[in-house]
PDB file of C-alpha atoms in Angstrom:
ATOM      1  CA  MET A  29      71.927  35.245 201.338  1.00 47.00           C
ATOM      2  CA  ALA A  30      71.970  32.087 204.064  1.00 50.00           C
ATOM      3  CA  ARG A  31      72.429  28.560 201.766  1.00 56.00           C
ATOM      4  CA  THR A  32      69.661  26.701 201.309  1.00 61.00           C
ATOM      5  CA  ARG A  33      68.787  23.716 198.543  1.00 59.00           C
ATOM      6  CA  PHE A  34      66.860  25.542 196.898  1.00 62.00           C
ATOM      7  CA  GLY A  35      70.370  25.985 194.691  1.00 62.00           C
ATOM      8  CA  ILE A  36      71.291  28.738 192.304  1.00 58.00           C
ATOM      9  CA  ASP A  37      70.229  28.873 188.365  1.00 60.00           C
ATOM     10  CA  ARG A  38      73.580  30.882 187.214  1.00 65.00           C
ATOM     11  CA  GLY A  39      72.115  32.283 184.007  1.00 66.00           C
ATOM     12  CA  LEU A  40      69.702  33.440 185.395  1.00 61.00           C
ATOM     13  CA  THR A  41      70.994  35.396 187.996  1.00 60.00           C
ATOM     14  CA  ALA A  42      73.793  36.283 185.512  1.00 67.00           C
ATOM     15  CA  ARG A  43      70.449  38.261 183.359  1.00 66.00           C
ATOM     16  CA  MET A  44      68.878  39.545 186.953  1.00 62.00           C
ATOM     17  CA  PHE A  45      71.809  41.062 187.698  1.00 63.00           C
ATOM     18  CA  ALA A  46      72.409  42.688 184.092  1.00 69.00           C
ATOM     19  CA  THR A  47      68.759  43.696 184.591  1.00 69.00           C
ATOM     20  CA  MET A  48      69.521  45.436 187.678  1.00 62.00           C
ATOM     21  CA  PHE A  49      72.809  46.736 186.785  1.00 65.00           C
ATOM     22  CA  GLY A  50      70.827  48.225 183.944  1.00 70.00           C
ATOM     23  CA  LEU A  51      68.449  50.403 186.431  1.00 64.00           C
ATOM     24  CA  GLY A  52      71.561  51.352 188.391  1.00 62.00           C
ATOM     25  CA  LEU A  53      73.249  52.805 185.330  1.00 65.00           C
ATOM     26  CA  LEU A  54      70.338  54.358 184.766  1.00 67.00           C
ATOM     27  CA  TYR A  55      69.623  55.937 188.017  1.00 62.00           C
ATOM     28  CA  VAL A  56      73.710  57.251 188.582  1.00 61.00           C
ATOM     29  CA  ILE A  57      72.871  59.212 184.425  1.00 67.00           C
ATOM     30  CA  LEU A  58      69.449  60.801 185.966  1.00 65.00           C
ATOM     31  CA  GLY A  59      71.156  61.771 189.360  1.00 62.00           C
ATOM     32  CA  GLY A  60      74.480  63.258 187.665  1.00 61.00           C
ATOM     33  CA  VAL A  61      71.839  65.062 185.185  1.00 66.00           C
ATOM     34  CA  LEU A  62      69.915  66.874 187.857  1.00 62.00           C
ATOM     35  CA  LEU A  63      72.878  67.414 190.422  1.00 60.00           C
ATOM     36  CA  ALA A  64      74.541  69.169 187.214  1.00 62.00           C
ATOM     37  CA  LEU A  65      71.237  71.494 187.553  1.00 66.00           C
ATOM     38  CA  GLY A  66      71.484  72.384 190.955  1.00 66.00           C
ATOM     39  CA  VAL A  67      69.445  69.939 192.585  1.00 64.00           C
ATOM     40  CA  GLY A  68      70.451  69.302 196.350  1.00 66.00           C
ATOM     41  CA  ALA A  69      72.169  65.713 196.388  1.00 60.00           C
ATOM     42  CA  ILE A  70      71.315  65.674 200.310  1.00 68.00           C
ATOM     43  CA  PHE A  71      67.954  66.646 200.139  1.00 69.00           C
ATOM     44  CA  VAL A  72      67.075  63.892 197.044  1.00 62.00           C
ATOM     45  CA  LEU A  73      69.245  61.369 199.231  1.00 64.00           C
ATOM     46  CA  ALA A  74      67.017  61.902 202.196  1.00 69.00           C
ATOM     47  CA  ILE A  75      63.934  61.164 200.257  1.00 63.00           C
ATOM     48  CA  MET A  76      65.201  58.482 198.600  1.00 63.00           C
ATOM     49  CA  GLY A  77      66.427  56.798 201.461  1.00 66.00           C
ATOM     50  CA  ALA A  78      63.115  57.484 203.741  1.00 70.00           C
ATOM     51  CA  LEU A  79      60.763  56.323 200.888  1.00 66.00           C
ATOM     52  CA  ILE A  80      63.078  52.872 199.831  1.00 67.00           C
ATOM     53  CA  PHE A  81      63.411  52.357 203.429  1.00 72.00           C
ATOM     54  CA  GLY A  82      59.943  52.722 204.363  1.00 72.00           C
ATOM     55  CA  GLN A  83      58.603  50.528 202.025  1.00 68.00           C
ATOM     56  CA  TRP A  84      61.323  47.517 202.625  1.00 68.00           C
ATOM     57  CA  TRP A  85      60.739  47.653 206.385  1.00 76.00           C
ATOM     58  CA  PHE A  86      57.011  47.769 206.749  1.00 73.00           C
ATOM     59  CA  SER A  87      56.662  45.332 203.247  1.00 68.00           C
ATOM     60  CA  ASP A  88      54.733  42.610 205.473  1.00 67.00           C
ATOM     61  CA  SER A  89      52.496  44.704 207.299  1.00 74.00           C
ATOM     62  CA  LEU A  90      51.562  46.322 204.101  1.00 72.00           C
ATOM     63  CA  ALA A  91      50.929  43.340 202.039  1.00 71.00           C
ATOM     64  CA  LEU A  92      48.893  41.715 205.058  1.00 74.00           C
ATOM     65  CA  GLY A  93      46.841  44.769 205.288  1.00 75.00           C
ATOM     66  CA  ALA A  94      46.414  45.254 201.611  1.00 72.00           C
ATOM     67  CA  MET A  95      44.812  41.884 201.777  1.00 75.00           C
ATOM     68  CA  ARG A  96      43.346  41.635 205.173  1.00 80.00           C
ATOM     69  CA  ALA A  97      45.358  38.825 205.511  1.00 83.00           C
ATOM     70  CA  HIS A  98      45.884  37.325 209.439  1.00 90.00           C
ATOM     71  CA  GLU A  99      48.473  35.026 211.062  1.00 91.00           C
ATOM     72  CA  VAL A 100      47.640  31.712 211.745  1.00 94.00           C
ATOM     73  CA  SER A 101      49.210  29.347 214.433  1.00 94.00           C
ATOM     74  CA  PRO A 102      49.804  25.356 213.679  1.00 94.00           C
ATOM     75  CA  GLU A 103      46.857  24.944 216.288  1.00 95.00           C
ATOM     76  CA  GLN A 104      44.442  27.244 213.357  1.00 95.00           C
ATOM     77  CA  ALA A 105      45.649  25.798 210.296  1.00 94.00           C
ATOM     78  CA  PRO A 106      47.664  22.196 211.165  1.00 95.00           C
ATOM     79  CA  GLN A 107      47.887  20.910 207.571  1.00 95.00           C
ATOM     80  CA  LEU A 108      49.396  24.068 206.466  1.00 96.00           C
ATOM     81  CA  HIS A 109      51.576  24.333 208.766  1.00 96.00           C
ATOM     82  CA  ALA A 110      52.702  20.980 208.518  1.00 96.00           C
ATOM     83  CA  LEU A 111      53.203  21.538 205.015  1.00 96.00           C
ATOM     84  CA  VAL A 112      55.743  24.183 205.306  1.00 95.00           C
ATOM     85  CA  ASP A 113      58.070  22.698 208.142  1.00 95.00           C
ATOM     86  CA  ARG A 114      58.033  20.313 205.795  1.00 95.00           C
ATOM     87  CA  LEU A 115      59.271  22.355 203.120  1.00 95.00           C
ATOM     88  CA  CYS A 116      61.818  24.040 205.295  1.00 93.00           C
ATOM     89  CA  ALA A 117      63.252  21.170 206.483  1.00 93.00           C
ATOM     90  CA  MET A 118      63.714  19.671 203.041  1.00 92.00           C
ATOM     91  CA  ALA A 119      64.986  23.325 201.983  1.00 90.00           C
ATOM     92  CA  ASP A 120      67.201  23.769 205.162  1.00 89.00           C
ATOM     93  CA  MET A 121      65.699  27.518 205.908  1.00 91.00           C
ATOM     94  CA  ASP A 122      64.014  28.863 208.898  1.00 90.00           C
ATOM     95  CA  LYS A 123      60.495  28.707 208.445  1.00 93.00           C
ATOM     96  CA  PRO A 124      58.082  32.095 208.019  1.00 92.00           C
ATOM     97  CA  ARG A 125      55.229  32.946 209.739  1.00 92.00           C
ATOM     98  CA  ILE A 126      51.912  31.907 207.694  1.00 94.00           C
ATOM     99  CA  ALA A 127      48.881  33.743 207.022  1.00 94.00           C
ATOM    100  CA  ILE A 128      45.154  33.258 205.404  1.00 94.00           C
ATOM    101  CA  ALA A 129      43.529  35.745 203.593  1.00 90.00           C
ATOM    102  CA  ASP A 130      39.823  35.252 203.261  1.00 90.00           C
ATOM    103  CA  THR A 131      39.224  35.664 199.651  1.00 86.00           C
ATOM    104  CA  ASP A 132      38.009  33.042 196.390  1.00 86.00           C
ATOM    105  CA  VAL A 133      40.736  33.852 194.277  1.00 84.00           C
ATOM    106  CA  PRO A 134      43.403  31.110 194.169  1.00 88.00           C
ATOM    107  CA  ASN A 135      46.421  33.060 194.980  1.00 89.00           C
ATOM    108  CA  ALA A 136      49.748  33.057 196.977  1.00 90.00           C
ATOM    109  CA  PHE A 137      52.463  35.592 198.232  1.00 88.00           C
ATOM    110  CA  ALA A 138      55.206  36.477 200.428  1.00 88.00           C
ATOM    111  CA  THR A 139      56.607  39.242 201.331  1.00 84.00           C
ATOM    112  CA  GLY A 140      58.699  40.938 204.208  1.00 80.00           C
ATOM    113  CA  ARG A 141      62.057  42.565 204.635  1.00 75.00           C
ATOM    114  CA  THR A 142      64.125  39.626 206.164  1.00 79.00           C
ATOM    115  CA  PRO A 143      64.028  36.029 205.705  1.00 78.00           C
ATOM    116  CA  LYS A 144      62.926  36.025 209.508  1.00 80.00           C
ATOM    117  CA  ARG A 145      60.509  38.595 208.968  1.00 81.00           C
ATOM    118  CA  SER A 146      59.055  36.891 206.154  1.00 88.00           C
ATOM    119  CA  VAL A 147      55.694  35.515 205.650  1.00 90.00           C
ATOM    120  CA  VAL A 148      53.461  33.571 203.027  1.00 93.00           C
ATOM    121  CA  VAL A 149      49.887  34.147 202.251  1.00 92.00           C
ATOM    122  CA  VAL A 150      47.773  31.700 201.101  1.00 94.00           C
ATOM    123  CA  THR A 151      43.955  32.617 200.092  1.00 92.00           C
ATOM    124  CA  THR A 152      40.967  30.254 200.987  1.00 92.00           C
ATOM    125  CA  GLY A 153      40.346  29.991 197.489  1.00 90.00           C
ATOM    126  CA  LEU A 154      43.964  28.089 196.851  1.00 92.00           C
ATOM    127  CA  LEU A 155      43.496  25.975 199.445  1.00 94.00           C
ATOM    128  CA  ARG A 156      39.949  24.815 198.559  1.00 92.00           C
ATOM    129  CA  ARG A 157      41.402  23.987 194.566  1.00 92.00           C
ATOM    130  CA  LEU A 158      44.395  22.453 195.004  1.00 94.00           C
ATOM    131  CA  ASP A 159      45.384  18.961 196.200  1.00 94.00           C
ATOM    132  CA  ARG A 160      48.313  18.600 198.627  1.00 94.00           C
ATOM    133  CA  ASP A 161      51.128  17.949 195.992  1.00 95.00           C
ATOM    134  CA  GLU A 162      50.182  21.109 194.084  1.00 95.00           C
ATOM    135  CA  LEU A 163      49.510  23.294 196.988  1.00 96.00           C
ATOM    136  CA  GLU A 164      53.027  22.027 198.344  1.00 96.00           C
ATOM    137  CA  GLY A 165      54.775  23.235 194.998  1.00 95.00           C
ATOM    138  CA  VAL A 166      52.449  26.887 195.136  1.00 95.00           C
ATOM    139  CA  VAL A 167      54.074  27.083 198.469  1.00 96.00           C
ATOM    140  CA  ALA A 168      57.917  25.940 197.705  1.00 95.00           C
ATOM    141  CA  HIS A 169      57.637  28.609 195.154  1.00 94.00           C
ATOM    142  CA  GLU A 170      56.861  31.163 197.619  1.00 92.00           C
ATOM    143  CA  LEU A 171      59.551  29.817 200.322  1.00 93.00           C
ATOM    144  CA  SER A 172      62.039  30.785 196.940  1.00 92.00           C
ATOM    145  CA  HIS A 173      61.200  33.853 197.198  1.00 90.00           C
ATOM    146  CA  VAL A 174      62.235  34.607 201.007  1.00 89.00           C
ATOM    147  CA  ALA A 175      65.828  32.254 200.561  1.00 88.00           C
ATOM    148  CA  HIS A 176      66.528  34.510 197.467  1.00 85.00           C
ATOM    149  CA  ARG A 177      65.500  37.921 199.008  1.00 83.00           C
ATOM    150  CA  ASP A 178      63.320  38.289 196.483  1.00 81.00           C
ATOM    151  CA  VAL A 179      61.375  41.594 198.453  1.00 76.00           C
ATOM    152  CA  LEU A 180      64.426  42.898 198.739  1.00 76.00           C
ATOM    153  CA  VAL A 181      65.729  42.925 195.491  1.00 77.00           C
ATOM    154  CA  MET A 182      62.318  43.751 193.551  1.00 75.00           C
ATOM    155  CA  THR A 183      62.134  46.934 196.761  1.00 71.00           C
ATOM    156  CA  ILE A 184      65.327  48.250 195.365  1.00 71.00           C
ATOM    157  CA  ALA A 185      64.481  47.637 191.716  1.00 71.00           C
ATOM    158  CA  SER A 186      60.885  49.071 191.626  1.00 68.00           C
ATOM    159  CA  PHE A 187      62.211  52.227 193.716  1.00 68.00           C
ATOM    160  CA  THR A 188      64.706  53.437 190.859  1.00 65.00           C
ATOM    161  CA  ALA A 189      61.280  53.572 188.338  1.00 64.00           C
ATOM    162  CA  ILE A 190      59.839  55.856 191.603  1.00 61.00           C
ATOM    163  CA  LEU A 191      62.805  57.688 192.079  1.00 65.00           C
ATOM    164  CA  ALA A 192      62.812  58.563 188.245  1.00 63.00           C
ATOM    165  CA  GLY A 193      58.872  60.200 188.879  1.00 60.00           C
ATOM    166  CA  PHE A 194      59.914  62.055 191.870  1.00 59.00           C
ATOM    167  CA  LEU A 195      63.283  63.210 190.468  1.00 62.00           C
ATOM    168  CA  VAL A 196      61.751  65.310 187.519  1.00 60.00           C
ATOM    169  CA  ARG A 197      59.428  67.264 190.007  1.00 57.00           C
ATOM    170  CA  SER A 198      62.814  68.418 191.397  1.00 59.00           C
ATOM    171  CA  ALA A 199      64.491  68.551 188.832  1.00 58.00           C
ATOM    172  CA  MET A 200      61.528  71.479 187.317  1.00 57.00           C
ATOM    173  CA  TRP A 201      61.745  73.364 190.468  1.00 54.00           C
ATOM    174  CA  GLY A 202      65.045  73.985 190.669  1.00 58.00           C
ATOM    175  CA  SER A 203      64.714  74.815 186.589  1.00 56.00           C
ATOM    176  CA  MET A 204      62.220  77.121 187.648  1.00 55.00           C
ATOM    177  CA  MET A 205      63.923  78.637 189.822  1.00 53.00           C
ATOM    178  CA  ARG A 206      67.007  79.223 188.071  1.00 54.00           C
ATOM    179  CA  ASP A 207      66.742  82.489 185.833  1.00 51.00           C
ATOM    180  CA  ARG A 208      64.110  83.021 184.980  1.00 51.00           C
ATOM    181  CA  ARG A 209      65.520  85.861 182.436  1.00 51.00           C
ATOM    182  CA  ASP A 210      67.542  83.396 180.811  1.00 55.00           C
ATOM    183  CA  GLN A 211      66.062  82.591 177.294  1.00 54.00           C
ATOM    184  CA  ASN A 212      67.387  78.900 177.415  1.00 62.00           C
ATOM    185  CA  THR A 213      65.392  78.240 180.770  1.00 62.00           C
ATOM    186  CA  ALA A 214      62.148  76.748 178.740  1.00 65.00           C
ATOM    187  CA  LEU A 215      64.988  74.330 176.695  1.00 70.00           C
ATOM    188  CA  LEU A 216      66.137  72.997 179.474  1.00 65.00           C
ATOM    189  CA  PHE A 217      62.898  72.400 181.916  1.00 64.00           C
ATOM    190  CA  PHE A 218      61.535  70.674 178.573  1.00 71.00           C
ATOM    191  CA  ALA A 219      64.979  68.623 177.951  1.00 69.00           C
ATOM    192  CA  VAL A 220      65.080  67.446 181.602  1.00 65.00           C
ATOM    193  CA  MET A 221      61.438  65.752 181.120  1.00 66.00           C
ATOM    194  CA  LEU A 222      62.201  64.207 177.959  1.00 73.00           C
ATOM    195  CA  VAL A 223      65.511  62.839 180.023  1.00 71.00           C
ATOM    196  CA  SER A 224      63.144  61.653 182.948  1.00 68.00           C
ATOM    197  CA  ILE A 225      60.735  60.391 181.374  1.00 70.00           C
ATOM    198  CA  LEU A 226      62.602  58.145 179.302  1.00 75.00           C
ATOM    199  CA  VAL A 227      64.768  57.402 182.124  1.00 72.00           C
ATOM    200  CA  TYR A 228      61.088  56.080 184.279  1.00 69.00           C
ATOM    201  CA  ALA A 229      60.078  54.654 180.535  1.00 75.00           C
ATOM    202  CA  ILE A 230      62.706  51.873 180.297  1.00 79.00           C
ATOM    203  CA  SER A 231      63.308  51.418 184.345  1.00 77.00           C
ATOM    204  CA  TYR A 232      59.687  50.549 184.049  1.00 75.00           C
ATOM    205  CA  ILE A 233      60.467  47.773 181.329  1.00 82.00           C
ATOM    206  CA  LEU A 234      63.651  46.528 183.133  1.00 81.00           C
ATOM    207  CA  ILE A 235      62.127  46.304 186.298  1.00 81.00           C
ATOM    208  CA  ARG A 236      59.015  43.975 184.964  1.00 82.00           C
ATOM    209  CA  ALA A 237      61.821  41.871 183.105  1.00 85.00           C
ATOM    210  CA  LEU A 238      63.688  41.564 186.377  1.00 84.00           C
ATOM    211  CA  SER A 239      60.633  40.256 187.890  1.00 84.00           C
ATOM    212  CA  ARG A 240      59.847  37.549 185.482  1.00 89.00           C
ATOM    213  CA  TYR A 241      62.655  36.338 185.856  1.00 88.00           C
ATOM    214  CA  ARG A 242      62.119  36.350 189.482  1.00 87.00           C
ATOM    215  CA  GLU A 243      59.532  34.197 189.151  1.00 91.00           C
ATOM    216  CA  LEU A 244      61.139  31.609 186.562  1.00 92.00           C
ATOM    217  CA  GLY A 245      63.792  31.148 189.213  1.00 90.00           C
ATOM    218  CA  ALA A 246      60.988  30.886 191.858  1.00 92.00           C
ATOM    219  CA  ASP A 247      59.311  28.017 189.888  1.00 94.00           C
ATOM    220  CA  ARG A 248      62.716  26.109 189.053  1.00 93.00           C
ATOM    221  CA  GLY A 249      63.740  26.372 192.946  1.00 92.00           C
ATOM    222  CA  ALA A 250      60.036  25.043 194.367  1.00 93.00           C
ATOM    223  CA  ALA A 251      60.439  22.344 191.212  1.00 94.00           C
ATOM    224  CA  TYR A 252      64.002  21.027 192.454  1.00 93.00           C
ATOM    225  CA  VAL A 253      63.081  21.102 196.073  1.00 93.00           C
ATOM    226  CA  THR A 254      59.403  19.110 195.902  1.00 93.00           C
ATOM    227  CA  GLY A 255      61.125  16.806 193.081  1.00 92.00           C
ATOM    228  CA  ARG A 256      57.573  17.143 191.231  1.00 93.00           C
ATOM    229  CA  PRO A 257      57.504  19.743 188.957  1.00 94.00           C
ATOM    230  CA  SER A 258      54.762  18.740 187.233  1.00 95.00           C
ATOM    231  CA  ALA A 259      52.671  19.093 190.519  1.00 95.00           C
ATOM    232  CA  LEU A 260      53.650  22.947 190.402  1.00 95.00           C
ATOM    233  CA  ALA A 261      52.609  22.810 186.459  1.00 94.00           C
ATOM    234  CA  ARG A 262      49.224  21.246 187.294  1.00 94.00           C
ATOM    235  CA  ALA A 263      48.373  24.210 190.293  1.00 94.00           C
ATOM    236  CA  LEU A 264      49.287  27.116 187.272  1.00 92.00           C
ATOM    237  CA  GLN A 265      47.095  25.172 185.020  1.00 91.00           C
ATOM    238  CA  LYS A 266      44.466  25.006 187.392  1.00 90.00           C
ATOM    239  CA  ILE A 267      44.881  28.542 188.964  1.00 88.00           C
ATOM    240  CA  SER A 268      45.267  30.225 185.975  1.00 84.00           C
ATOM    241  CA  GLY A 269      41.562  28.637 183.856  1.00 80.00           C
ATOM    242  CA  ASP A 270      39.827  28.969 187.832  1.00 70.00           C
ATOM    243  CA  MET A 271      41.037  32.889 187.252  1.00 66.00           C
ATOM    244  CA  ALA A 272      38.478  33.194 184.049  1.00 59.00           C
ATOM    245  CA  ALA A 273      35.692  32.563 186.935  1.00 62.00           C
ATOM    246  CA  ILE A 274      36.596  34.719 189.375  1.00 65.00           C
ATOM    247  CA  PRO A 275      34.753  38.223 188.985  1.00 58.00           C
ATOM    248  CA  THR A 276      36.521  41.147 188.276  1.00 61.00           C
ATOM    249  CA  GLN A 277      35.837  42.799 191.468  1.00 58.00           C
ATOM    250  CA  ASP A 278      37.824  40.091 193.541  1.00 60.00           C
ATOM    251  CA  LEU A 279      40.556  40.055 190.887  1.00 60.00           C
ATOM    252  CA  ARG A 280      40.926  43.233 191.826  1.00 61.00           C
ATOM    253  CA  LYS A 281      41.741  42.723 195.951  1.00 61.00           C
ATOM    254  CA  MET A 282      45.116  41.106 194.742  1.00 63.00           C
ATOM    255  CA  GLU A 283      46.294  44.288 192.259  1.00 59.00           C
ATOM    256  CA  PRO A 284      47.973  45.532 195.591  1.00 56.00           C
ATOM    257  CA  VAL A 285      50.609  42.249 195.987  1.00 63.00           C
ATOM    258  CA  SER A 286      49.936  41.166 192.164  1.00 61.00           C
ATOM    259  CA  SER A 287      53.536  41.750 191.356  1.00 60.00           C
ATOM    260  CA  PHE A 288      54.454  39.469 194.213  1.00 65.00           C
ATOM    261  CA  ALA A 289      51.763  36.990 193.767  1.00 73.00           C
ATOM    262  CA  PHE A 290      52.326  33.435 192.489  1.00 78.00           C
ATOM    263  CA  ALA A 291      50.002  34.022 189.489  1.00 76.00           C
ATOM    264  CA  PRO A 292      48.820  37.467 187.832  1.00 69.00           C
ATOM    265  CA  ALA A 293      45.615  38.274 188.926  1.00 62.00           C
ATOM    266  CA  PHE A 294      44.881  39.236 185.020  1.00 54.00           C
ATOM    267  CA  SER A 295      46.513  37.601 182.339  1.00 52.00           C
ATOM    268  CA  ARG A 296      48.976  39.651 180.494  1.00 46.00           C
ATOM    269  CA  GLY A 297      48.498  37.197 177.114  1.00 44.00           C
ATOM    270  CA  ARG A 298      50.948  35.330 175.501  1.00 46.00           C
ATOM    271  CA  GLY A 299      54.854  34.944 175.405  1.00 49.00           C
ATOM    272  CA  GLY A 300      56.108  37.280 172.880  1.00 50.00           C
ATOM    273  CA  LEU A 301      57.525  40.544 172.611  1.00 50.00           C
ATOM    274  CA  GLY A 302      55.066  42.266 172.807  1.00 57.00           C
ATOM    275  CA  LEU A 303      53.856  45.135 174.895  1.00 57.00           C
ATOM    276  CA  GLU A 304      51.498  43.274 176.495  1.00 61.00           C
ATOM    277  CA  SER A 305      54.447  40.663 177.428  1.00 69.00           C
ATOM    278  CA  LEU A 306      57.183  43.598 177.887  1.00 69.00           C
ATOM    279  CA  MET A 307      54.357  45.096 180.828  1.00 70.00           C
ATOM    280  CA  SER A 308      53.725  41.899 182.339  1.00 78.00           C
ATOM    281  CA  THR A 309      55.398  40.511 185.721  1.00 77.00           C
ATOM    282  CA  HIS A 310      54.966  37.287 185.214  1.00 85.00           C
ATOM    283  CA  PRO A 311      56.017  34.813 182.625  1.00 88.00           C
ATOM    284  CA  SER A 312      53.723  33.546 180.504  1.00 88.00           C
ATOM    285  CA  LEU A 313      51.835  30.546 181.447  1.00 89.00           C
ATOM    286  CA  GLU A 314      53.654  28.585 178.253  1.00 92.00           C
ATOM    287  CA  LYS A 315      57.249  29.916 179.474  1.00 91.00           C
ATOM    288  CA  ARG A 316      56.336  28.029 183.154  1.00 93.00           C
ATOM    289  CA  LEU A 317      55.386  25.245 181.825  1.00 93.00           C
ATOM    290  CA  ALA A 318      57.964  24.560 179.357  1.00 94.00           C
ATOM    291  CA  GLN A 319      60.477  25.058 181.913  1.00 94.00           C
ATOM    292  CA  LEU A 320      58.579  22.696 184.271  1.00 94.00           C
ATOM    293  CA  ALA A 321      58.405  19.911 181.956  1.00 94.00           C
ATOM    294  CA  LYS A 322      62.090  20.403 181.297  1.00 93.00           C
ATOM    295  CA  ILE A 323      63.005  20.034 184.578  1.00 93.00           C
ATOM    296  CA  SER A 324      60.461  17.340 185.093  1.00 93.00           C
ATOM    297  CA  THR A 325      62.363  15.308 182.127  1.00 92.00           C
ATOM    298  CA  GLU A 326      65.550  16.321 183.607  1.00 91.00           C
ATOM    299  CA  LEU A 327      64.559  14.856 186.769  1.00 90.00           C
ATOM    300  CA  GLY A 328      63.144  11.856 184.929  1.00 86.00           C
ATOM    301  CA  GLU A 329      59.301  12.314 186.976  1.00 81.00           C
ATOM    302  CA  ARG A 330      56.365  10.042 185.917  1.00 69.00           C
TER     303      ARG A 330
END
């Protein structure tokens, strides 16, 4: 990863590494079980490689299409481009493409297979609601995702869960193709089913944890680059409050990119260890605000 001024949170990095290691270990175990059952390794690897490559390669086009967002030039959105130019200069990073989605949902997201192919998308609802400092904080948050290649990280991690679901079907097919007169076939079939379901469930939870770490890291990076964590905190509070007034039909338009959005379209509740918190792609508002308040005190912001 190219060095930028977004900095590195070593504790956060360690947690992300541990999460990804856990995902990889689950994949290795599942792969070993399936190979032992006679599922063709070349077939499994070919399908896996094709799917993950396609998801990664076309990530920007897929996200833009899902949100019906359009790229804008400096002439079309001079103030937004000037804000991004300033942040990229402060962070010492290449400028991504800029796009706007015409929706009243106040949100933003970044996607793209590499920093040079990345695009930062903001909605018209976000532009209408935030002042310059608040918008700067949100865009800096998205640029932090770009700088740390979070799209690539989440694509690889998410594919582990997808792979588990795909491989269970391969395992089922392989089991059925074995000697049907074998009395252990049914027992073997259900054992593979159970292992695959457990692997999928655990990997799903780990992916959600990784996503929450990713969001906290982006908040932290944005706070340090702008030097105004309070502005980002105000933006979070405004967006979270305004989401309640947005029609559910409009909120569902954000679902295809919800895991990459600045704020979740649908709140998953407060912090803690409940099921909703484990399944959420974003940390609770309270946890994000607490981190920003701590950074604000550290920077001596007034």
